[in-house]
Amino acid sequence: MERINPPELGKPSGFSHAVTAEGRLVFLAGQTALDADGRIVGDGVVAQFEQALGNLLTALRAAGGGPADLCSLTVYIVDMDDYKARAREIGRVWKRLVGADYPAMAGIGVSRLWDVEALVEVQGYAVLSR
C-alpha cells in the first residue's frame, strides 16, 4: 500500500490524498456506536467515534485484516461543528486504535443517521495482501 500526498495539494492533516494498493478488497459496512446488544452507546461524539471505529476494526479483523489495511474511510457526521471542535480528541482515538497512518478520508455532514441517537458513522474499504 502506498499513501500519496503530492506537495501541490498541501500537507494533509488526518487523511491521505490518495492510496494505491494491490490485494483482496474488503468493503466495510457503515458502523455507528452500536454495542453487542444493538444499543447506541457513548455520551458524545468522541465516545461514539471510538465505538464506531472499534466496530469497523472488529469487522476488518474478522475479514483477516487490520488497521494498516484501511485504504479509504468516510465519516458521516451529524453535528460538524461539534466534531471539528473535538478534532484533537478524535485524533487521539484514531492514533490509539489505528496508528499514525491515515487512509484516503472524507467527512460528510448529514442531518441524521439510521439510529436517531447516533452522532457519527464510519464506513470504509481495505485491501488485504493476498
C-alpha atoms as a printed R data frame, in Angstrom:
    type eleno elety resid chain resno       x       y      z
1   ATOM     1    CA   MET     A     1   0.000   0.000  0.000
2   ATOM     2    CA   GLU     A     2   1.279   3.434 -0.867
3   ATOM     3    CA   ARG     A     3  -0.083   6.686  0.540
4   ATOM     4    CA   ILE     A     4   0.289   9.520 -1.959
5   ATOM     5    CA   ASN     A     5   0.339  13.145 -0.820
6   ATOM     6    CA   PRO     A     6   1.551  15.427 -3.624
7   ATOM     7    CA   PRO     A     7   3.009  18.741 -2.423
8   ATOM     8    CA   GLU     A     8   0.769  20.637 -4.861
9   ATOM     9    CA   LEU     A     9  -2.249  19.702 -2.723
10  ATOM    10    CA   GLY     A    10  -0.784  20.872  0.565
11  ATOM    11    CA   LYS     A    11   0.096  18.736  3.566
12  ATOM    12    CA   PRO     A    12  -2.895  16.656  4.687
13  ATOM    13    CA   SER     A    13  -3.871  16.523  8.337
14  ATOM    14    CA   GLY     A    14  -5.806  13.448  9.406
15  ATOM    15    CA   PHE     A    15  -6.086  11.898  5.935
16  ATOM    16    CA   SER     A    16  -4.116  10.943  2.818
17  ATOM    17    CA   HIS     A    17  -4.913  12.469 -0.570
18  ATOM    18    CA   ALA     A    18  -4.664   9.109 -2.370
19  ATOM    19    CA   VAL     A    19  -3.845   5.482 -1.613
20  ATOM    20    CA   THR     A    20  -2.825   2.727 -4.009
21  ATOM    21    CA   ALA     A    21  -2.903  -0.953 -3.111
22  ATOM    22    CA   GLU     A    22  -2.934  -4.447 -4.560
23  ATOM    23    CA   GLY     A    23  -4.699  -7.396 -2.968
24  ATOM    24    CA   ARG     A    24  -8.095  -8.621 -1.796
25  ATOM    25    CA   LEU     A    25 -10.752  -5.909 -1.339
26  ATOM    26    CA   VAL     A    26 -12.779  -5.706  1.854
27  ATOM    27    CA   PHE     A    27 -15.870  -3.490  1.792
28  ATOM    28    CA   LEU     A    28 -16.717  -2.399  5.338
29  ATOM    29    CA   ALA     A    29 -20.312  -1.503  6.128
30  ATOM    30    CA   GLY     A    30 -21.111   1.703  7.926
31  ATOM    31    CA   GLN     A    31 -20.671   1.329 11.674
32  ATOM    32    CA   THR     A    32 -22.167   3.504 14.378
33  ATOM    33    CA   ALA     A    33 -21.696   3.321 18.143
34  ATOM    34    CA   LEU     A    34 -23.838   0.192 18.496
35  ATOM    35    CA   ASP     A    35 -22.853  -2.218 21.243
36  ATOM    36    CA   ALA     A    36 -23.267  -6.003 21.009
37  ATOM    37    CA   ASP     A    37 -26.897  -5.653 22.164
38  ATOM    38    CA   GLY     A    38 -27.731  -3.230 19.345
39  ATOM    39    CA   ARG     A    39 -27.859  -0.097 21.506
40  ATOM    40    CA   ILE     A    40 -26.105   3.186 20.741
41  ATOM    41    CA   VAL     A    41 -23.513   3.848 23.472
42  ATOM    42    CA   GLY     A    42 -21.395   6.889 24.261
43  ATOM    43    CA   ASP     A    43 -22.428  10.260 25.597
44  ATOM    44    CA   GLY     A    44 -20.766  12.380 22.940
45  ATOM    45    CA   VAL     A    45 -19.198  12.356 19.520
46  ATOM    46    CA   VAL     A    46 -15.731  11.311 20.779
47  ATOM    47    CA   ALA     A    47 -17.048   8.263 22.648
48  ATOM    48    CA   GLN     A    48 -19.326   7.369 19.753
49  ATOM    49    CA   PHE     A    49 -16.475   7.757 17.236
50  ATOM    50    CA   GLU     A    50 -14.353   5.406 19.341
51  ATOM    51    CA   GLN     A    51 -17.116   2.771 19.465
52  ATOM    52    CA   ALA     A    52 -17.929   3.137 15.748
53  ATOM    53    CA   LEU     A    53 -14.277   2.926 14.684
54  ATOM    54    CA   GLY     A    54 -13.777  -0.028 17.023
55  ATOM    55    CA   ASN     A    55 -16.765  -1.765 15.415
56  ATOM    56    CA   LEU     A    56 -15.332  -1.156 11.942
57  ATOM    57    CA   LEU     A    57 -11.939  -2.536 13.020
58  ATOM    58    CA   THR     A    58 -13.638  -5.592 14.533
59  ATOM    59    CA   ALA     A    59 -15.291  -6.309 11.177
60  ATOM    60    CA   LEU     A    60 -11.961  -5.764  9.407
61  ATOM    61    CA   ARG     A    61 -10.153  -8.160 11.764
62  ATOM    62    CA   ALA     A    62 -12.882 -10.771 11.165
63  ATOM    63    CA   ALA     A    63 -12.109 -10.464  7.429
64  ATOM    64    CA   GLY     A    64  -8.427 -11.122  8.124
65  ATOM    65    CA   GLY     A    65  -7.145  -7.539  8.116
66  ATOM    66    CA   GLY     A    66  -6.010  -4.833 10.460
67  ATOM    67    CA   PRO     A    67  -5.853  -1.051 10.726
68  ATOM    68    CA   ALA     A    68  -2.870  -0.772  8.358
69  ATOM    69    CA   ASP     A    69  -5.020  -2.293  5.587
70  ATOM    70    CA   LEU     A    70  -7.515   0.607  5.540
71  ATOM    71    CA   CYS     A    71  -7.414   2.403  2.180
72  ATOM    72    CA   SER     A    72 -10.453   4.647  2.401
73  ATOM    73    CA   LEU     A    73 -12.746   5.818  5.172
74  ATOM    74    CA   THR     A    74 -15.830   8.020  5.132
75  ATOM    75    CA   VAL     A    75 -17.075   9.598  8.351
76  ATOM    76    CA   TYR     A    76 -20.708  10.700  8.401
77  ATOM    77    CA   ILE     A    77 -21.199  13.440 11.000
78  ATOM    78    CA   VAL     A    78 -24.476  14.738 12.426
79  ATOM    79    CA   ASP     A    79 -23.018  17.884 14.043
80  ATOM    80    CA   MET     A    80 -19.977  19.055 12.088
81  ATOM    81    CA   ASP     A    81 -19.208  21.967 14.426
82  ATOM    82    CA   ASP     A    82 -19.118  19.632 17.441
83  ATOM    83    CA   TYR     A    83 -16.954  17.110 15.546
84  ATOM    84    CA   LYS     A    84 -14.486  19.803 14.472
85  ATOM    85    CA   ALA     A    85 -14.337  21.260 17.993
86  ATOM    86    CA   ARG     A    86 -13.289  17.816 19.263
87  ATOM    87    CA   ALA     A    87 -10.936  17.011 16.385
88  ATOM    88    CA   ARG     A    88  -7.875  16.671 18.647
89  ATOM    89    CA   GLU     A    89  -9.658  14.204 20.931
90  ATOM    90    CA   ILE     A    90 -10.915  12.253 17.915
91  ATOM    91    CA   GLY     A    91  -7.374  12.276 16.530
92  ATOM    92    CA   ARG     A    92  -6.078  10.757 19.771
93  ATOM    93    CA   VAL     A    93  -8.685   7.986 19.495
94  ATOM    94    CA   TRP     A    94  -7.572   7.377 15.887
95  ATOM    95    CA   LYS     A    95  -3.901   7.149 16.851
96  ATOM    96    CA   ARG     A    96  -4.643   4.769 19.733
97  ATOM    97    CA   LEU     A    97  -6.826   2.435 17.635
98  ATOM    98    CA   VAL     A    98  -5.253   2.754 14.178
99  ATOM    99    CA   GLY     A    99  -1.855   4.428 14.444
100 ATOM   100    CA   ALA     A   100  -0.154   7.315 12.699
101 ATOM   101    CA   ASP     A   101  -1.106   6.446  9.102
102 ATOM   102    CA   TYR     A   102  -4.299   7.680  7.501
103 ATOM   103    CA   PRO     A   103  -6.277   6.298  4.570
104 ATOM   104    CA   ALA     A   104  -7.938   8.486  1.984
105 ATOM   105    CA   MET     A   105 -10.752  10.052  4.013
106 ATOM   106    CA   ALA     A   106 -13.835  12.213  3.765
107 ATOM   107    CA   GLY     A   107 -16.029  13.760  6.445
108 ATOM   108    CA   ILE     A   108 -19.612  14.368  5.370
109 ATOM   109    CA   GLY     A   109 -22.221  16.286  7.321
110 ATOM   110    CA   VAL     A   110 -25.639  14.631  7.459
111 ATOM   111    CA   SER     A   111 -28.936  15.628  9.062
112 ATOM   112    CA   ARG     A   112 -29.268  12.316 10.911
113 ATOM   113    CA   LEU     A   113 -28.279   8.656 10.822
114 ATOM   114    CA   TRP     A   114 -30.385   5.470 10.897
115 ATOM   115    CA   ASP     A   115 -30.483   5.451 14.710
116 ATOM   116    CA   VAL     A   116 -31.520   8.910 15.841
117 ATOM   117    CA   GLU     A   117 -29.117   8.706 18.839
118 ATOM   118    CA   ALA     A   118 -26.128   8.093 16.548
119 ATOM   119    CA   LEU     A   119 -23.828  11.103 16.144
120 ATOM   120    CA   VAL     A   120 -21.258   9.551 13.791
121 ATOM   121    CA   GLU     A   121 -20.915   6.637 11.371
122 ATOM   122    CA   VAL     A   122 -17.757   5.292  9.715
123 ATOM   123    CA   GLN     A   123 -17.628   3.254  6.501
124 ATOM   124    CA   GLY     A   124 -14.586   2.129  4.612
125 ATOM   125    CA   TYR     A   125 -12.575  -0.062  2.287
126 ATOM   126    CA   ALA     A   126  -9.485  -2.098  2.979
127 ATOM   127    CA   VAL     A   127  -7.083  -4.063  0.813
128 ATOM   128    CA   LEU     A   128  -5.514  -7.201  2.228
129 ATOM   129    CA   SER     A   129  -2.309  -8.629  0.821
130 ATOM   130    CA   ARG     A   130  -3.128 -11.934 -0.812
